[in-house]
Structure formats: structure tokens, C-alpha cells
Amino acid sequence: MTEQEQKSPKKEARIVAFLCNWCSYAGSDAAGTARLRQPENLRIIRVPCSGRINPLFVLKAFSEGADGVLVSGCHPNDCHYTDGNFYARRRLEALKEYLPFIGIDKNRFSYQWVSASEGQRWQKVVTNFVKRINSIL
Amino acid sequence: MAKKLTETIIAKAEELFDQVEVMAGYSKGSNPLKVSPCFIEKKQDLDQLIFDKLCINNLATYAYRLSKQVKGNIGMVLKPCDAKAVNQLISEELIDRAACKMLVVGCAGVLDHQKISRHLGGARVFSANIGPETIEVETAEGKKELKTADFYADKCHWCSISDQDMGGDVFVENQQKLQAPKKDRFEDVKQLEKLDLDQIEAYWKDEFSRCIRCYACRNVCPLEVCQDQCIVHLDFPNWQSQKVVPSENKFFQLIRVMHLAGRCVECGECQRVCPQNIGLLKMMKKMNQQIETLFNFTPGMDVEAKPPLLTYKTVEENIEEEELI
């Protein structure tokens, strides 16, 4: 990155999003089909289940320079694999509280539940998350 | 006193020896301030065993490896805090309870020989006589008398394990009681947390700029059983580059933190063996602190307990999910 780029105020936030195949990925797709306006800062990675997400994925993303990481899966009790998101919740909560200790603002990370039909909710989640990241940057 | 304790341990080990193939214990080390681990396969060699305040090593490190190498049972001389690591391995079904004979020795605190040699300025030590109050050392620069209380290992300052908790197969009582002055377990964690995020980042960058990635911290850990199958050695997916730079070194340590979340028994071995004196134990303690507040779980205390990240509740009392809407 050149010095000029660093100084430029309009730095675009780069956000890595991990979405579960069955709910959130379909939910974001629904938001797209319904032509809901949403920020373009996300780089979406589709995973089979939020339980597939290793906390190290998140840490690796941060260490490679992501400005924010968003994880989204099915609502509790709605997991396609019955209990993947329950495990994910425990891991990601432990991770989230740990981030400040290694010098990462915990507002740069969030995990959310969005189902396949909740295009509107997805739009709000993304908009608010990007807003929050931009306020930190 | 120490002699009598050693004799009792040898006698108990002899009783236990018929059931085991190999016995891991402490023996005399390369200098008077060190002990070294020994593995005894013949009964007549049991008199090599010693036990004193210098036995800081955690022999549970060998528990998993020995149990894979040896066909029969393994025996181990353990302090109560080491027994915690073995308990954790048992609760994760990594070793078989029946195949592991634990000889738990009541502990009166152990001394950190690195603290002593640092205090002596690295002078060569010819002999050391360690008492409950004072340590008499004979060095190249003459005789010196040190206060024992100043040189306890860090973990002894917040030790709260009662000896009987750790039962084991055989328990050897120690007449001496723990004399290390009490300190707050999370003192260094709290101190670091007082700083703001940039300062914390700078602190870790500085710490990990010293790291040489020797992997000693991983190799000595009793609970990191993957060892050479560690994900840092994988080419695909390439978790970790070969570059020895602070960010990569930090990421390696984060791999350890995540793999030990809810498992680390805080034996402090990683920090002890670190050739660069990096404050690794803080990272582990912070994660443990969180696991305690979130899931009310302390690793290594209960063999029956399920590790917190391998289970779940449909309603989590201590987790407050954030709403982004």
C-alpha cells in the first residue's frame, strides 16, 4: 500500500464474511434477489455450517489484513445439522472476548443468525456491520 | 526431610512397579540446581528417583507419548498440578485411566532454577542445599544464602490445589506445606488489559519479534498431543508461512491458544522452556479466565467433566448475543 492510499480518507473496508450454506448464504441471496441495497464491502466465503468455522479462520483473516470479520449461520435450534451452531456459538463467543487481549478491537468481529427467508434482516446486519467497521477505521 | 520423602517415594514406586512397564520420575540433573526426567524400566534402577523443591518439570508431558510407545501400563511421579494435566488427558479420552498409574506426591511448592541462576548472575553452582527457609549455594564466586520464598515458580504463588483432590493411584504425603506467598493469578493479564489496543498490539509485536519459532512451547505441552502433525507444518491448507516475523509468530501462538482453549491446566511449562523468555502463559491464562466466566469450567479438576467446547447448551446463561439490528 502506498503512502497516498493510506492517507486517503475513503479507504474501503475489507470484510470477510463466513456464511453457512443453508441459512445465511441463502438469506443473502434472497436479499440480492429482492434487490435490497447493501454495501459491497463483503467478501463472502460459503461454508457448510457455522459449526465448520474454526476460530482460527477468523484470526487468520485478521492477521492477513481484514478490517472486519462477520460470521453468520442459522438461528439456534434451526441448524441444518441439528447442533452445529450451538458449538459455533461457544467457540466464537470465547474468541470474541479474547480479541482485545491481542490488540484487536472486538467490534471488528461479529457473529449473527440469519435464516434463508430473512433477506431484510441480512440487509440490516450488513449495513450496520459495515457502518460500525467504517467508524473504527 | 527431602531424603525421607524420596525414600517413601521409592518404596511406593517399588510397590507400584509390578503393574507398570516404565516409570517416569525425577533424577539428579546436570547441575545442582536442576533435576532431569528419567524413565525407569528395571526395578533395581528405582533408587535413581529423587524428589525435592527443584522438581519443576511437568512429567505429564510424557504421558501421552509414553502411552503410545509402551504396550503395558505406564507409571508416573506427579505433583498435584501435573496430575491435573493427566486428568485432562483422561477426560478427553486421550489416555486410558487404567493404563496410567499415577504416583502423586504432596507438594510444598517448587523453585524456579532460572530465577535462582539469574539472581546469581549466571555464576557456576557447585552445590546447593535447599531448605524450607533458606537456600545455601556454593558458587564460583563464593558461598551465598538466599531466601527460598523469593524463588518459587510463578504457578506456586496462586496454587490452590489441595493435595487430596488429585488422588491418583498412590498418594505420598509431604510433611511440608506450601509456603509460597500468595499472588493474584491474573496480575499480569490485568496489567496488560489496562493498556489501550494499540499499546497491546505493540507489546505483542515486541514480544514476538524475539520468537525464533523453535516450537519448544508446543513440544513441551502435555496437552498438545498432535506434535508433528501440527497444522503449522501443513502445505495445504497453508495455515502458516515459513517467515519468522512477529505477525506469523503471534499467529502460531494463537493456534496454541485456540487448541488449548478450555484445556490448558496452566502448568507454565511453555513459558519455562521458552529460550526467549516470552510471556506466553498470559495468553493461556486469559483464555482460561474467559472459559471460567463463560462456562464455569476449570480444566483438569474433574475426570468425568466434558470439555466445554465439546458440548453445548441450547440456552447459554452467560452468553449475551449481540444484535446488529
mmCIF file of N, CA, C and O in Angstrom, chain A residues 49-53 71 83-93 111 113:
data_model
loop_
_atom_site.group_PDB
_atom_site.id
_atom_site.type_symbol
_atom_site.label_atom_id
_atom_site.label_comp_id
_atom_site.label_asym_id
_atom_site.label_seq_id
_atom_site.Cartn_x
_atom_site.Cartn_y
_atom_site.Cartn_z
ATOM 1 N N CYS A 49 -21.581 -25.107 7.353
ATOM 2 C CA CYS A 49 -22.327 -24.884 8.590
ATOM 3 C C CYS A 49 -21.514 -23.933 9.436
ATOM 4 O O CYS A 49 -20.291 -23.885 9.315
ATOM 5 N N SER A 50 -22.170 -23.163 10.296
ATOM 6 C CA SER A 50 -21.372 -22.280 11.150
ATOM 7 C C SER A 50 -20.481 -23.097 12.090
ATOM 8 O O SER A 50 -19.465 -22.620 12.557
ATOM 9 N N GLY A 51 -20.857 -24.344 12.340
ATOM 10 C CA GLY A 51 -20.015 -25.218 13.150
ATOM 11 C C GLY A 51 -18.721 -25.589 12.455
ATOM 12 O O GLY A 51 -17.783 -26.077 13.076
ATOM 13 N N ARG A 52 -18.658 -25.347 11.148
ATOM 14 C CA ARG A 52 -17.434 -25.623 10.388
ATOM 15 C C ARG A 52 -16.372 -24.556 10.645
ATOM 16 O O ARG A 52 -15.202 -24.742 10.372
ATOM 17 N N ILE A 53 -16.811 -23.420 11.176
ATOM 18 C CA ILE A 53 -15.890 -22.293 11.292
ATOM 19 C C ILE A 53 -14.973 -22.459 12.494
ATOM 20 O O ILE A 53 -15.401 -22.470 13.637
ATOM 21 N N VAL A 71 -19.478 -13.492 10.868
ATOM 22 C CA VAL A 71 -19.865 -14.891 10.758
ATOM 23 C C VAL A 71 -21.377 -14.948 10.869
ATOM 24 O O VAL A 71 -21.964 -14.269 11.707
ATOM 25 N N ASP A 83 -27.078 -29.300 15.507
ATOM 26 C CA ASP A 83 -26.436 -28.587 16.617
ATOM 27 C C ASP A 83 -25.133 -27.877 16.267
ATOM 28 O O ASP A 83 -24.432 -27.432 17.157
ATOM 29 N N GLY A 84 -24.838 -27.741 14.979
ATOM 30 C CA GLY A 84 -23.576 -27.082 14.587
ATOM 31 C C GLY A 84 -23.443 -25.673 15.133
ATOM 32 O O GLY A 84 -22.385 -25.286 15.633
ATOM 33 N N ASN A 85 -24.533 -24.915 15.080
ATOM 34 C CA ASN A 85 -24.419 -23.515 15.504
ATOM 35 C C ASN A 85 -24.297 -23.366 17.021
ATOM 36 O O ASN A 85 -23.794 -22.365 17.505
ATOM 37 N N PHE A 86 -24.731 -24.379 17.775
ATOM 38 C CA PHE A 86 -24.536 -24.314 19.229
ATOM 39 C C PHE A 86 -23.058 -24.402 19.586
ATOM 40 O O PHE A 86 -22.575 -23.686 20.454
ATOM 41 N N TYR A 87 -22.356 -25.309 18.883
ATOM 42 C CA TYR A 87 -20.904 -25.396 19.100
ATOM 43 C C TYR A 87 -20.237 -24.097 18.655
ATOM 44 O O TYR A 87 -19.356 -23.565 19.323
ATOM 45 N N ALA A 88 -20.694 -23.603 17.497
ATOM 46 C CA ALA A 88 -20.104 -22.372 16.956
ATOM 47 C C ALA A 88 -20.260 -21.224 17.939
ATOM 48 O O ALA A 88 -19.335 -20.446 18.156
ATOM 49 N N ARG A 89 -21.440 -21.127 18.549
ATOM 50 C CA ARG A 89 -21.693 -20.029 19.480
ATOM 51 C C ARG A 89 -20.679 -20.030 20.621
ATOM 52 O O ARG A 89 -20.124 -18.997 20.976
ATOM 53 N N ARG A 90 -20.417 -21.205 21.170
ATOM 54 C CA ARG A 90 -19.451 -21.274 22.272
ATOM 55 C C ARG A 90 -18.062 -20.843 21.826
ATOM 56 O O ARG A 90 -17.391 -20.064 22.482
ATOM 57 N N ARG A 91 -17.632 -21.397 20.691
ATOM 58 C CA ARG A 91 -16.280 -21.083 20.218
ATOM 59 C C ARG A 91 -16.132 -19.610 19.901
ATOM 60 O O ARG A 91 -15.161 -18.968 20.278
ATOM 61 N N LEU A 92 -17.118 -19.082 19.165
ATOM 62 C CA LEU A 92 -16.981 -17.715 18.688
ATOM 63 C C LEU A 92 -17.106 -16.716 19.828
ATOM 64 O O LEU A 92 -16.459 -15.666 19.812
ATOM 65 N N GLU A 93 -17.900 -17.037 20.827
ATOM 66 C CA GLU A 93 -18.003 -16.149 21.985
ATOM 67 C C GLU A 93 -16.667 -16.110 22.723
ATOM 68 O O GLU A 93 -16.190 -15.039 23.103
ATOM 69 N N TYR A 111 -20.765 -12.235 15.232
ATOM 70 C CA TYR A 111 -21.457 -13.422 14.704
ATOM 71 C C TYR A 111 -22.958 -13.227 14.856
ATOM 72 O O TYR A 111 -23.434 -12.712 15.853
ATOM 73 N N TRP A 113 -27.166 -14.487 13.484
ATOM 74 C CA TRP A 113 -28.016 -15.561 12.959
ATOM 75 C C TRP A 113 -28.995 -14.977 11.944
ATOM 76 O O TRP A 113 -29.768 -14.081 12.273
#
